[in-house]
PDB file of C-alpha atoms and ligand atoms in Angstrom:
ATOM      1  CA  UNK A   1     -10.390  -3.015 -26.648  1.00  0.00           C
ATOM      2  CA  UNK A   2     -11.120   0.522 -25.458  1.00  0.00           C
ATOM      3  CA  UNK A   3      -9.551   1.458 -22.123  1.00  0.00           C
ATOM      4  CA  UNK A   4     -11.859   1.533 -19.117  1.00  0.00           C
ATOM      5  CA  UNK A   5     -10.886   4.022 -16.382  1.00  0.00           C
ATOM      6  CA  UNK A   6     -10.097   2.414 -13.005  1.00  0.00           C
ATOM      7  CA  UNK A   7     -12.888   3.450 -10.632  1.00  0.00           C
ATOM      8  CA  UNK A   8     -12.077   3.857  -6.953  1.00  0.00           C
ATOM      9  CA  UNK A   9     -15.022   1.694  -5.936  1.00  0.00           C
ATOM     10  CA  UNK A  10     -13.365   0.546  -2.697  1.00  0.00           C
ATOM     11  CA  UNK A  11     -13.190   4.086  -1.300  1.00  0.00           C
ATOM     12  CA  UNK A  12     -16.926   4.006  -0.570  1.00  0.00           C
ATOM     13  CA  UNK A  13     -16.816   0.829   1.567  1.00  0.00           C
ATOM     14  CA  UNK A  14     -17.512   1.906   5.126  1.00  0.00           C
ATOM     15  CA  UNK A  15     -15.331   0.454   7.898  1.00  0.00           C
ATOM     16  CA  UNK A  16     -16.889  -2.729   9.235  1.00  0.00           C
ATOM     17  CA  UNK A  17     -19.153  -3.279   6.226  1.00  0.00           C
ATOM     18  CA  UNK A  18     -18.740  -6.575   4.366  1.00  0.00           C
ATOM     19  CA  UNK A  19     -18.787  -5.752   0.656  1.00  0.00           C
ATOM     20  CA  UNK A  20     -20.444  -9.008  -0.462  1.00  0.00           C
ATOM     21  CA  UNK A  21     -23.579 -10.883   0.575  1.00  0.00           C
ATOM     22  CA  UNK A  22     -24.203 -13.770   2.972  1.00  0.00           C
ATOM     23  CA  UNK A  23     -27.480 -15.095   1.578  1.00  0.00           C
ATOM     24  CA  UNK A  24     -28.035 -18.530   0.043  1.00  0.00           C
ATOM     25  CA  UNK A  25     -26.994 -17.388  -3.427  1.00  0.00           C
ATOM     26  CA  UNK A  26     -23.739 -15.989  -2.024  1.00  0.00           C
ATOM     27  CA  UNK A  27     -23.132 -19.235  -0.157  1.00  0.00           C
ATOM     28  CA  UNK A  28     -23.844 -21.284  -3.276  1.00  0.00           C
ATOM     29  CA  UNK A  29     -21.289 -19.137  -5.093  1.00  0.00           C
ATOM     30  CA  UNK A  30     -18.677 -19.907  -2.403  1.00  0.00           C
ATOM     31  CA  UNK A  31     -19.361 -23.621  -2.766  1.00  0.00           C
ATOM     32  CA  UNK A  32     -19.136 -23.521  -6.567  1.00  0.00           C
ATOM     33  CA  UNK A  33     -16.008 -21.404  -6.617  1.00  0.00           C
ATOM     34  CA  UNK A  34     -14.307 -23.682  -4.087  1.00  0.00           C
ATOM     35  CA  UNK A  35     -14.547 -26.574  -6.538  1.00  0.00           C
ATOM     36  CA  UNK A  36     -13.336 -24.362  -9.390  1.00  0.00           C
ATOM     37  CA  UNK A  37     -10.366 -23.339  -7.226  1.00  0.00           C
ATOM     38  CA  UNK A  38      -9.653 -26.962  -6.474  1.00  0.00           C
ATOM     39  CA  UNK A  39      -9.903 -27.861 -10.158  1.00  0.00           C
ATOM     40  CA  UNK A  40      -7.411 -25.106 -11.043  1.00  0.00           C
ATOM     41  CA  UNK A  41      -4.936 -25.556  -8.161  1.00  0.00           C
ATOM     42  CA  UNK A  42      -5.032 -29.351  -7.817  1.00  0.00           C
ATOM     43  CA  UNK A  43      -4.177 -28.936  -4.117  1.00  0.00           C
ATOM     44  CA  UNK A  44      -5.821 -27.660  -0.933  1.00  0.00           C
ATOM     45  CA  UNK A  45      -2.502 -27.020   0.795  1.00  0.00           C
ATOM     46  CA  UNK A  46       0.479 -26.255  -1.426  1.00  0.00           C
ATOM     47  CA  UNK A  47       2.837 -29.267  -1.664  1.00  0.00           C
ATOM     48  CA  UNK A  48       5.728 -27.185  -0.268  1.00  0.00           C
ATOM     49  CA  UNK A  49       3.898 -27.127   3.107  1.00  0.00           C
ATOM     50  CA  UNK A  50       5.401 -30.096   4.894  1.00  0.00           C
ATOM     51  CA  UNK A  51       3.792 -30.908   8.250  1.00  0.00           C
ATOM     52  CA  UNK A  52       3.174 -33.935  10.446  1.00  0.00           C
ATOM     53  CA  UNK A  53      -0.414 -34.374   9.263  1.00  0.00           C
ATOM     54  CA  UNK A  54      -1.696 -36.528  12.083  1.00  0.00           C
ATOM     55  CA  UNK A  55      -0.624 -34.074  14.813  1.00  0.00           C
ATOM     56  CA  UNK A  56      -1.230 -30.826  12.940  1.00  0.00           C
ATOM     57  CA  UNK A  57      -3.594 -28.009  13.837  1.00  0.00           C
ATOM     58  CA  UNK A  58      -4.820 -25.998  10.845  1.00  0.00           C
ATOM     59  CA  UNK A  59      -6.777 -22.730  10.779  1.00  0.00           C
ATOM     60  CA  UNK A  60      -8.942 -21.429   7.939  1.00  0.00           C
ATOM     61  CA  UNK A  61      -9.453 -17.716   8.475  1.00  0.00           C
ATOM     62  CA  UNK A  62     -12.369 -15.892   6.792  1.00  0.00           C
ATOM     63  CA  UNK A  63     -13.806 -19.345   6.272  1.00  0.00           C
ATOM     64  CA  UNK A  64     -17.070 -18.181   4.669  1.00  0.00           C
ATOM     65  CA  UNK A  65     -19.373 -21.211   4.608  1.00  0.00           C
ATOM     66  CA  UNK A  66     -16.541 -23.527   5.732  1.00  0.00           C
ATOM     67  CA  UNK A  67     -16.297 -25.359   2.420  1.00  0.00           C
ATOM     68  CA  UNK A  68     -12.476 -25.343   2.324  1.00  0.00           C
ATOM     69  CA  UNK A  69     -12.346 -26.776   5.856  1.00  0.00           C
ATOM     70  CA  UNK A  70     -14.921 -29.480   5.202  1.00  0.00           C
ATOM     71  CA  UNK A  71     -13.324 -30.556   1.948  1.00  0.00           C
ATOM     72  CA  UNK A  72      -9.716 -30.377   3.157  1.00  0.00           C
ATOM     73  CA  UNK A  73     -10.389 -32.209   6.444  1.00  0.00           C
ATOM     74  CA  UNK A  74     -11.490 -35.275   4.457  1.00  0.00           C
ATOM     75  CA  UNK A  75      -7.967 -35.684   3.109  1.00  0.00           C
ATOM     76  CA  UNK A  76      -6.375 -35.593   6.588  1.00  0.00           C
ATOM     77  CA  UNK A  77      -6.356 -38.087   9.467  1.00  0.00           C
ATOM     78  CA  UNK A  78      -9.169 -37.633  12.005  1.00  0.00           C
ATOM     79  CA  UNK A  79      -6.512 -36.613  14.532  1.00  0.00           C
ATOM     80  CA  UNK A  80      -5.730 -33.393  12.607  1.00  0.00           C
ATOM     81  CA  UNK A  81      -7.468 -30.450  14.256  1.00  0.00           C
ATOM     82  CA  UNK A  82      -9.174 -27.802  12.079  1.00  0.00           C
ATOM     83  CA  UNK A  83     -10.437 -24.414  13.278  1.00  0.00           C
ATOM     84  CA  UNK A  84     -12.440 -22.010  11.134  1.00  0.00           C
ATOM     85  CA  UNK A  85     -12.680 -18.302  11.899  1.00  0.00           C
ATOM     86  CA  UNK A  86     -14.917 -15.621  10.423  1.00  0.00           C
ATOM     87  CA  UNK A  87     -16.429 -12.341  11.489  1.00  0.00           C
ATOM     88  CA  UNK A  88     -19.795 -14.027  10.832  1.00  0.00           C
ATOM     89  CA  UNK A  89     -20.635 -17.743  10.971  1.00  0.00           C
ATOM     90  CA  UNK A  90     -24.035 -17.149   9.344  1.00  0.00           C
ATOM     91  CA  UNK A  91     -23.103 -19.154   6.235  1.00  0.00           C
ATOM     92  CA  UNK A  92     -21.645 -22.173   8.068  1.00  0.00           C
ATOM     93  CA  UNK A  93     -23.289 -25.496   8.890  1.00  0.00           C
ATOM     94  CA  UNK A  94     -24.274 -25.944  12.553  1.00  0.00           C
ATOM     95  CA  UNK A  95     -21.402 -27.087  14.772  1.00  0.00           C
ATOM     96  CA  UNK A  96     -23.405 -30.227  15.650  1.00  0.00           C
ATOM     97  CA  UNK A  97     -23.178 -31.408  12.026  1.00  0.00           C
ATOM     98  CA  UNK A  98     -19.460 -30.852  11.629  1.00  0.00           C
ATOM     99  CA  UNK A  99     -16.868 -33.603  12.011  1.00  0.00           C
ATOM    100  CA  UNK A 100     -15.488 -33.721  15.558  1.00  0.00           C
ATOM    101  CA  UNK A 101     -12.123 -32.363  14.435  1.00  0.00           C
ATOM    102  CA  UNK A 102     -13.574 -29.102  12.979  1.00  0.00           C
ATOM    103  CA  UNK A 103     -14.456 -26.174  15.248  1.00  0.00           C
ATOM    104  CA  UNK A 104     -15.742 -22.747  14.248  1.00  0.00           C
ATOM    105  CA  UNK A 105     -15.152 -19.425  15.981  1.00  0.00           C
ATOM    106  CA  UNK A 106     -16.285 -15.853  15.445  1.00  0.00           C
ATOM    107  CA  UNK A 107     -13.291 -13.540  15.028  1.00  0.00           C
ATOM    108  CA  UNK A 108     -12.698 -10.200  13.347  1.00  0.00           C
ATOM    109  CA  UNK A 109      -9.331 -10.478  11.666  1.00  0.00           C
ATOM    110  CA  UNK A 110      -8.453  -6.915  12.728  1.00  0.00           C
ATOM    111  CA  UNK A 111      -8.897  -7.730  16.446  1.00  0.00           C
ATOM    112  CA  UNK A 112      -6.299  -9.272  18.759  1.00  0.00           C
ATOM    113  CA  UNK A 113      -6.628 -13.060  18.572  1.00  0.00           C
ATOM    114  CA  UNK A 114      -7.741 -14.817  21.748  1.00  0.00           C
ATOM    115  CA  UNK A 115      -4.830 -16.136  23.854  1.00  0.00           C
ATOM    116  CA  UNK A 116      -6.199 -19.675  23.243  1.00  0.00           C
ATOM    117  CA  UNK A 117      -5.215 -19.371  19.596  1.00  0.00           C
ATOM    118  CA  UNK A 118      -1.887 -17.548  19.861  1.00  0.00           C
ATOM    119  CA  UNK A 119       0.921 -19.734  18.426  1.00  0.00           C
ATOM    120  CA  UNK A 120      -1.566 -22.621  18.266  1.00  0.00           C
ATOM    121  CA  UNK A 121      -1.422 -23.484  14.558  1.00  0.00           C
ATOM    122  CA  UNK A 122       0.956 -25.300  12.215  1.00  0.00           C
ATOM    123  CA  UNK A 123      -0.786 -23.831   9.158  1.00  0.00           C
ATOM    124  CA  UNK A 124      -2.994 -20.790   8.662  1.00  0.00           C
ATOM    125  CA  UNK A 125      -4.951 -20.767   5.408  1.00  0.00           C
ATOM    126  CA  UNK A 126      -6.845 -17.716   4.171  1.00  0.00           C
ATOM    127  CA  UNK A 127      -8.599 -17.266   0.837  1.00  0.00           C
ATOM    128  CA  UNK A 128     -10.429 -14.437  -0.907  1.00  0.00           C
ATOM    129  CA  UNK A 129     -10.280 -11.694   1.713  1.00  0.00           C
ATOM    130  CA  UNK A 130      -9.506  -8.918  -0.802  1.00  0.00           C
ATOM    131  CA  UNK A 131     -12.672  -6.960  -0.071  1.00  0.00           C
ATOM    132  CA  UNK A 132     -11.649  -6.670   3.601  1.00  0.00           C
ATOM    133  CA  UNK A 133      -8.092  -5.399   2.959  1.00  0.00           C
ATOM    134  CA  UNK A 134      -8.067  -1.736   3.966  1.00  0.00           C
ATOM    135  CA  UNK A 135      -6.011   1.077   2.396  1.00  0.00           C
ATOM    136  CA  UNK A 136      -4.278  -1.320   0.006  1.00  0.00           C
ATOM    137  CA  UNK A 137      -2.315  -2.622   3.025  1.00  0.00           C
ATOM    138  CA  UNK A 138      -2.452  -6.310   4.062  1.00  0.00           C
ATOM    139  CA  UNK A 139      -0.007  -5.871   6.993  1.00  0.00           C
ATOM    140  CA  UNK A 140      -2.600  -5.624   9.808  1.00  0.00           C
ATOM    141  CA  UNK A 141      -4.015  -8.942   8.596  1.00  0.00           C
ATOM    142  CA  UNK A 142      -0.582 -10.528   8.132  1.00  0.00           C
ATOM    143  CA  UNK A 143       0.423  -9.492  11.662  1.00  0.00           C
ATOM    144  CA  UNK A 144      -2.630 -11.092  13.248  1.00  0.00           C
ATOM    145  CA  UNK A 145      -2.320 -14.265  11.168  1.00  0.00           C
ATOM    146  CA  UNK A 146       1.343 -14.512  12.197  1.00  0.00           C
ATOM    147  CA  UNK A 147       0.284 -14.439  15.857  1.00  0.00           C
ATOM    148  CA  UNK A 148      -1.859 -17.550  15.314  1.00  0.00           C
ATOM    149  CA  UNK A 149       1.104 -19.525  13.967  1.00  0.00           C
ATOM    150  CA  UNK A 150       3.663 -21.562  15.871  1.00  0.00           C
ATOM    151  CA  UNK A 151       7.250 -20.507  15.029  1.00  0.00           C
ATOM    152  CA  UNK A 152       8.105 -22.329  11.798  1.00  0.00           C
ATOM    153  CA  UNK A 153       4.411 -22.645  10.886  1.00  0.00           C
ATOM    154  CA  UNK A 154       3.137 -21.868   7.406  1.00  0.00           C
ATOM    155  CA  UNK A 155       0.765 -19.296   5.986  1.00  0.00           C
ATOM    156  CA  UNK A 156      -1.027 -20.014   2.707  1.00  0.00           C
ATOM    157  CA  UNK A 157      -2.956 -17.071   1.295  1.00  0.00           C
ATOM    158  CA  UNK A 158      -5.029 -17.520  -1.895  1.00  0.00           C
ATOM    159  CA  UNK A 159      -6.454 -14.670  -4.002  1.00  0.00           C
ATOM    160  CA  UNK A 160      -7.685 -13.967  -7.511  1.00  0.00           C
ATOM    161  CA  UNK A 161      -5.190 -11.811  -9.434  1.00  0.00           C
ATOM    162  CA  UNK A 162      -7.288  -8.651  -9.559  1.00  0.00           C
ATOM    163  CA  UNK A 163      -4.270  -6.636 -10.782  1.00  0.00           C
ATOM    164  CA  UNK A 164      -3.158  -8.521 -13.880  1.00  0.00           C
ATOM    165  CA  UNK A 165      -6.393  -9.764 -15.431  1.00  0.00           C
ATOM    166  CA  UNK A 166      -7.975  -9.499 -18.866  1.00  0.00           C
ATOM    167  CA  UNK A 167     -11.092 -10.265 -20.838  1.00  0.00           C
ATOM    168  CA  UNK A 168     -10.668 -12.969 -23.468  1.00  0.00           C
ATOM    169  CA  UNK A 169     -12.905 -13.512 -26.461  1.00  0.00           C
ATOM    170  CA  UNK A 170     -13.339 -16.178 -29.087  1.00  0.00           C
ATOM    171  CA  UNK A 171     -12.651 -13.581 -31.792  1.00  0.00           C
ATOM    172  CA  UNK A 172     -11.010 -10.113 -31.742  1.00  0.00           C
ATOM    173  CA  UNK A 173     -14.086  -8.438 -33.298  1.00  0.00           C
ATOM    174  CA  UNK A 174     -16.186  -9.184 -30.199  1.00  0.00           C
ATOM    175  CA  UNK A 175     -16.636  -6.053 -28.102  1.00  0.00           C
ATOM    176  CA  UNK A 176     -15.810  -6.779 -24.435  1.00  0.00           C
ATOM    177  CA  UNK A 177     -16.042  -3.281 -22.971  1.00  0.00           C
ATOM    178  CA  UNK A 178     -19.015  -3.960 -20.657  1.00  0.00           C
ATOM    179  CA  UNK A 179     -17.504  -7.174 -19.264  1.00  0.00           C
ATOM    180  CA  UNK A 180     -14.336  -5.252 -18.562  1.00  0.00           C
ATOM    181  CA  UNK A 181     -16.195  -2.351 -16.980  1.00  0.00           C
ATOM    182  CA  UNK A 182     -18.071  -4.591 -14.528  1.00  0.00           C
ATOM    183  CA  UNK A 183     -15.024  -6.559 -13.400  1.00  0.00           C
ATOM    184  CA  UNK A 184     -12.960  -3.381 -13.090  1.00  0.00           C
ATOM    185  CA  UNK A 185     -15.501  -2.087 -10.560  1.00  0.00           C
ATOM    186  CA  UNK A 186     -14.937  -5.217  -8.459  1.00  0.00           C
ATOM    187  CA  UNK A 187     -11.152  -5.127  -8.797  1.00  0.00           C
ATOM    188  CA  UNK A 188     -10.479  -1.529  -7.723  1.00  0.00           C
ATOM    189  CA  UNK A 189      -6.775  -0.976  -6.983  1.00  0.00           C
ATOM    190  CA  UNK A 190      -5.067  -3.908  -5.328  1.00  0.00           C
ATOM    191  CA  UNK A 191      -1.390  -3.153  -5.776  1.00  0.00           C
ATOM    192  CA  UNK A 192      -0.679  -4.892  -2.464  1.00  0.00           C
ATOM    193  CA  UNK A 193      -0.863  -8.171  -4.361  1.00  0.00           C
ATOM    194  CA  UNK A 194       2.200  -7.211  -6.389  1.00  0.00           C
ATOM    195  CA  UNK A 195       4.415  -6.907  -3.294  1.00  0.00           C
ATOM    196  CA  UNK A 196       3.190  -9.755  -1.136  1.00  0.00           C
ATOM    197  CA  UNK A 197       6.403 -11.792  -1.064  1.00  0.00           C
ATOM    198  CA  UNK A 198       8.403  -8.800   0.133  1.00  0.00           C
ATOM    199  CA  UNK A 199       5.654  -7.758   2.551  1.00  0.00           C
ATOM    200  CA  UNK A 200       5.579 -11.236   4.084  1.00  0.00           C
ATOM    201  CA  UNK A 201       9.383 -11.409   4.316  1.00  0.00           C
ATOM    202  CA  UNK A 202       9.458  -8.000   6.054  1.00  0.00           C
ATOM    203  CA  UNK A 203       6.716  -8.915   8.511  1.00  0.00           C
ATOM    204  CA  UNK A 204       7.842 -11.990  10.379  1.00  0.00           C
ATOM    205  CA  UNK A 205       7.933 -14.567   7.586  1.00  0.00           C
ATOM    206  CA  UNK A 206      10.701 -16.086   5.484  1.00  0.00           C
ATOM    207  CA  UNK A 207      11.077 -18.066   2.275  1.00  0.00           C
ATOM    208  CA  UNK A 208       7.951 -16.534   0.727  1.00  0.00           C
ATOM    209  CA  UNK A 209       6.874 -17.825  -2.651  1.00  0.00           C
ATOM    210  CA  UNK A 210       4.187 -16.819  -5.144  1.00  0.00           C
ATOM    211  CA  UNK A 211       2.414 -19.384  -7.293  1.00  0.00           C
ATOM    212  CA  UNK A 212       0.372 -17.971 -10.188  1.00  0.00           C
ATOM    213  CA  UNK A 213      -2.058 -20.518 -11.555  1.00  0.00           C
ATOM    214  CA  UNK A 214      -3.977 -20.124 -14.816  1.00  0.00           C
ATOM    215  CA  UNK A 215      -7.011 -22.121 -15.791  1.00  0.00           C
ATOM    216  CA  UNK A 216      -7.620 -23.022 -19.429  1.00  0.00           C
ATOM    217  CA  UNK A 217     -10.230 -21.878 -21.960  1.00  0.00           C
ATOM    218  CA  UNK A 218     -12.489 -24.850 -21.263  1.00  0.00           C
ATOM    219  CA  UNK A 219     -13.191 -23.405 -17.793  1.00  0.00           C
ATOM    220  CA  UNK A 220     -13.220 -19.699 -18.737  1.00  0.00           C
ATOM    221  CA  UNK A 221     -17.006 -19.286 -19.048  1.00  0.00           C
ATOM    222  CA  UNK A 222     -17.607 -21.098 -15.746  1.00  0.00           C
ATOM    223  CA  UNK A 223     -15.135 -18.812 -13.965  1.00  0.00           C
ATOM    224  CA  UNK A 224     -16.628 -15.799 -15.724  1.00  0.00           C
ATOM    225  CA  UNK A 225     -20.045 -16.485 -14.238  1.00  0.00           C
ATOM    226  CA  UNK A 226     -18.612 -16.800 -10.732  1.00  0.00           C
ATOM    227  CA  UNK A 227     -16.872 -13.423 -11.148  1.00  0.00           C
ATOM    228  CA  UNK A 228     -20.049 -11.848 -12.528  1.00  0.00           C
ATOM    229  CA  UNK A 229     -22.014 -13.143  -9.511  1.00  0.00           C
ATOM    230  CA  UNK A 230     -19.373 -11.694  -7.172  1.00  0.00           C
ATOM    231  CA  UNK A 231     -19.593  -8.374  -8.990  1.00  0.00           C
ATOM    232  CA  UNK A 232     -23.397  -8.492  -8.744  1.00  0.00           C
ATOM    233  CA  UNK A 233     -23.170  -8.866  -4.930  1.00  0.00           C
ATOM    234  CA  UNK A 234     -20.563  -6.081  -4.761  1.00  0.00           C
ATOM    235  CA  UNK A 235     -22.714  -3.793  -6.918  1.00  0.00           C
ATOM    236  CA  UNK A 236     -25.756  -4.339  -4.695  1.00  0.00           C
ATOM    237  CA  UNK A 237     -23.905  -3.880  -1.390  1.00  0.00           C
ATOM    238  CA  UNK A 238     -21.344  -1.200  -2.278  1.00  0.00           C
ATOM    239  CA  UNK A 239     -22.228   0.657  -5.474  1.00  0.00           C
ATOM    240  CA  UNK A 240     -25.973   0.913  -4.835  1.00  0.00           C
ATOM    241  CA  UNK A 241     -26.786   2.097  -8.347  1.00  0.00           C
ATOM    242  CA  UNK A 242     -29.297  -0.666  -9.176  1.00  0.00           C
ATOM    243  CA  UNK A 243     -30.533   0.598 -12.544  1.00  0.00           C
ATOM    244  CA  UNK A 244     -27.038   1.333 -13.827  1.00  0.00           C
ATOM    245  CA  UNK A 245     -25.749  -2.025 -12.547  1.00  0.00           C
ATOM    246  CA  UNK A 246     -28.662  -3.945 -14.040  1.00  0.00           C
ATOM    247  CA  UNK A 247     -28.001  -2.325 -17.414  1.00  0.00           C
ATOM    248  CA  UNK A 248     -24.285  -3.113 -17.156  1.00  0.00           C
ATOM    249  CA  UNK A 249     -25.009  -6.736 -16.170  1.00  0.00           C
ATOM    250  CA  UNK A 250     -27.323  -7.165 -19.119  1.00  0.00           C
ATOM    251  CA  UNK A 251     -24.869  -5.572 -21.583  1.00  0.00           C
ATOM    252  CA  UNK A 252     -21.928  -7.562 -20.160  1.00  0.00           C
ATOM    253  CA  UNK A 253     -23.785 -10.872 -20.347  1.00  0.00           C
ATOM    254  CA  UNK A 254     -24.751 -10.130 -23.979  1.00  0.00           C
ATOM    255  CA  UNK A 255     -21.012  -9.902 -24.671  1.00  0.00           C
ATOM    256  CA  UNK A 256     -20.348 -13.070 -22.658  1.00  0.00           C
ATOM    257  CA  UNK A 257     -22.884 -14.969 -24.755  1.00  0.00           C
ATOM    258  CA  UNK A 258     -21.071 -13.707 -27.859  1.00  0.00           C
ATOM    259  CA  UNK A 259     -17.932 -15.424 -26.549  1.00  0.00           C
ATOM    260  CA  UNK A 260     -16.218 -13.103 -24.032  1.00  0.00           C
ATOM    261  CA  UNK A 261     -15.025 -14.097 -20.540  1.00  0.00           C
ATOM    262  CA  UNK A 262     -13.208 -12.535 -17.605  1.00  0.00           C
ATOM    263  CA  UNK A 263      -9.798 -14.173 -17.324  1.00  0.00           C
ATOM    264  CA  UNK A 264      -8.237 -13.934 -13.899  1.00  0.00           C
ATOM    265  CA  UNK A 265      -5.384 -16.146 -12.680  1.00  0.00           C
ATOM    266  CA  UNK A 266      -5.178 -17.441  -9.115  1.00  0.00           C
ATOM    267  CA  UNK A 267      -2.415 -16.320  -6.764  1.00  0.00           C
ATOM    268  CA  UNK A 268      -1.166 -18.472  -3.885  1.00  0.00           C
ATOM    269  CA  UNK A 269       1.430 -17.133  -1.466  1.00  0.00           C
ATOM    270  CA  UNK A 270       3.202 -19.508   0.886  1.00  0.00           C
ATOM    271  CA  UNK A 271       5.584 -18.405   3.649  1.00  0.00           C
ATOM    272  CA  UNK A 272       7.066 -19.763   6.859  1.00  0.00           C
ATOM    273  CA  UNK A 273       6.897 -17.882  10.190  1.00  0.00           C
ATOM    274  CA  UNK A 274      10.384 -17.024  11.371  1.00  0.00           C
ATOM    275  CA  UNK A 275      11.393 -18.972  14.456  1.00  0.00           C
TER     276      UNK A 275
HETATM  277  C1  LIG B   1     -15.276 -13.969  -0.322  1.00  0.00           C
HETATM  278  S1  LIG B   1     -15.607 -14.764   1.223  1.00  0.00           S
HETATM  279  C2  LIG B   1     -14.417 -16.097   1.147  1.00  0.00           C
HETATM  280  C3  LIG B   1     -14.799 -17.249   2.014  1.00  0.00           C
HETATM  281  C4  LIG B   1     -13.826 -18.430   2.008  1.00  0.00           C
HETATM  282  N1  LIG B   1     -12.496 -18.036   2.417  1.00  0.00           N
HETATM  283  C5  LIG B   1     -13.762 -19.105   0.668  1.00  0.00           C
HETATM  284  O1  LIG B   1     -12.771 -18.957  -0.037  1.00  0.00           O
HETATM  285  O2  LIG B   1     -14.740 -19.776   0.308  1.00  0.00           O
HETATM  286  C6  LIG B   1     -14.855 -13.640   2.375  1.00  0.00           C
HETATM  287  C7  LIG B   1     -15.106 -13.999   3.828  1.00  0.00           C
HETATM  288  O3  LIG B   1     -14.340 -13.077   4.618  1.00  0.00           O
HETATM  289  C8  LIG B   1     -15.072 -12.810   5.790  1.00  0.00           C
HETATM  290  N2  LIG B   1     -14.602 -11.556   6.384  1.00  0.00           N
HETATM  291  C9  LIG B   1     -14.745 -10.314   5.889  1.00  0.00           C
HETATM  292  N3  LIG B   1     -14.202  -9.415   6.727  1.00  0.00           N
HETATM  293  C10 LIG B   1     -13.696 -10.114   7.783  1.00  0.00           C
HETATM  294  C11 LIG B   1     -13.024  -9.746   8.967  1.00  0.00           C
HETATM  295  N4  LIG B   1     -12.765  -8.454   9.253  1.00  0.00           N
HETATM  296  N5  LIG B   1     -12.649 -10.720   9.825  1.00  0.00           N
HETATM  297  C12 LIG B   1     -12.907 -12.020   9.554  1.00  0.00           C
HETATM  298  N6  LIG B   1     -13.547 -12.431   8.439  1.00  0.00           N
HETATM  299  C13 LIG B   1     -13.940 -11.485   7.566  1.00  0.00           C
HETATM  300  C14 LIG B   1     -16.501 -12.723   5.293  1.00  0.00           C
HETATM  301  O4  LIG B   1     -17.425 -12.846   6.360  1.00  0.00           O
HETATM  302  C15 LIG B   1     -16.550 -13.868   4.297  1.00  0.00           C
HETATM  303  O5  LIG B   1     -16.983 -15.039   4.897  1.00  0.00           O
END
């Protein structure tokens, strides 16, 4: 496969601009990808997170359309309290239709958390916030998430491995250059993912672990289409080169139909807030 240069697509994201969409297609993508995540991980909270379930309070930060909260809450007693946070609740169901133990709040992850939520949580979960990480540095986010946690509480942070990914094909003669080019635009440079255990351990956490989870070939095309939809949103919001992007999408999907697919493992980091 010919090498594709790494474009610095993230440099053009203006501060405060969300790089993906919040329309019904974007929300449908979040719902679909949640169930793909669940199929790959086989857990909502990593089994190493040991808490008293019935008295726990759990936060889901950057909750999106709240699908992780809704799905996870079903596996917990009704006495477990769940709080979802996002800079925009536009994709979430109305509060009136949520179970009584789920509450949603508007919060920008880069702002000081409200005193009501400081050291309030046993677990803070966050998933797929890569596009909001600024300057390749997750520490401002880690520091604010740490403030939400009780001493000894757990963070679980889930991301796609946008550093060590590839494009697979059913046969080596299939050209995959356009698939690679599109996904590379979405991935940018995310070296912070390589150092997360150390970063967590140096920023108020201990016992950090990384879990890298691969899916198998039977699911590769389904994952591919989720990644292509994410790229499509990113291209429309950030790249703003519609004709070029449309051509690339068409060329990439021709290669996908030939038997190519983006292959991107899942990363889950778990760590415990130091007492
Ligand atoms: C790719 S979606 C992931 C949603 C959800 N975590 C999931 O896995 O389904 C990223 C979410 O991060 C939220 N977000 C982006 N920047 C944020 C910020 N500065 N503070 C809080 N949430 C933010 C977006 O509004 C969006 O809902």
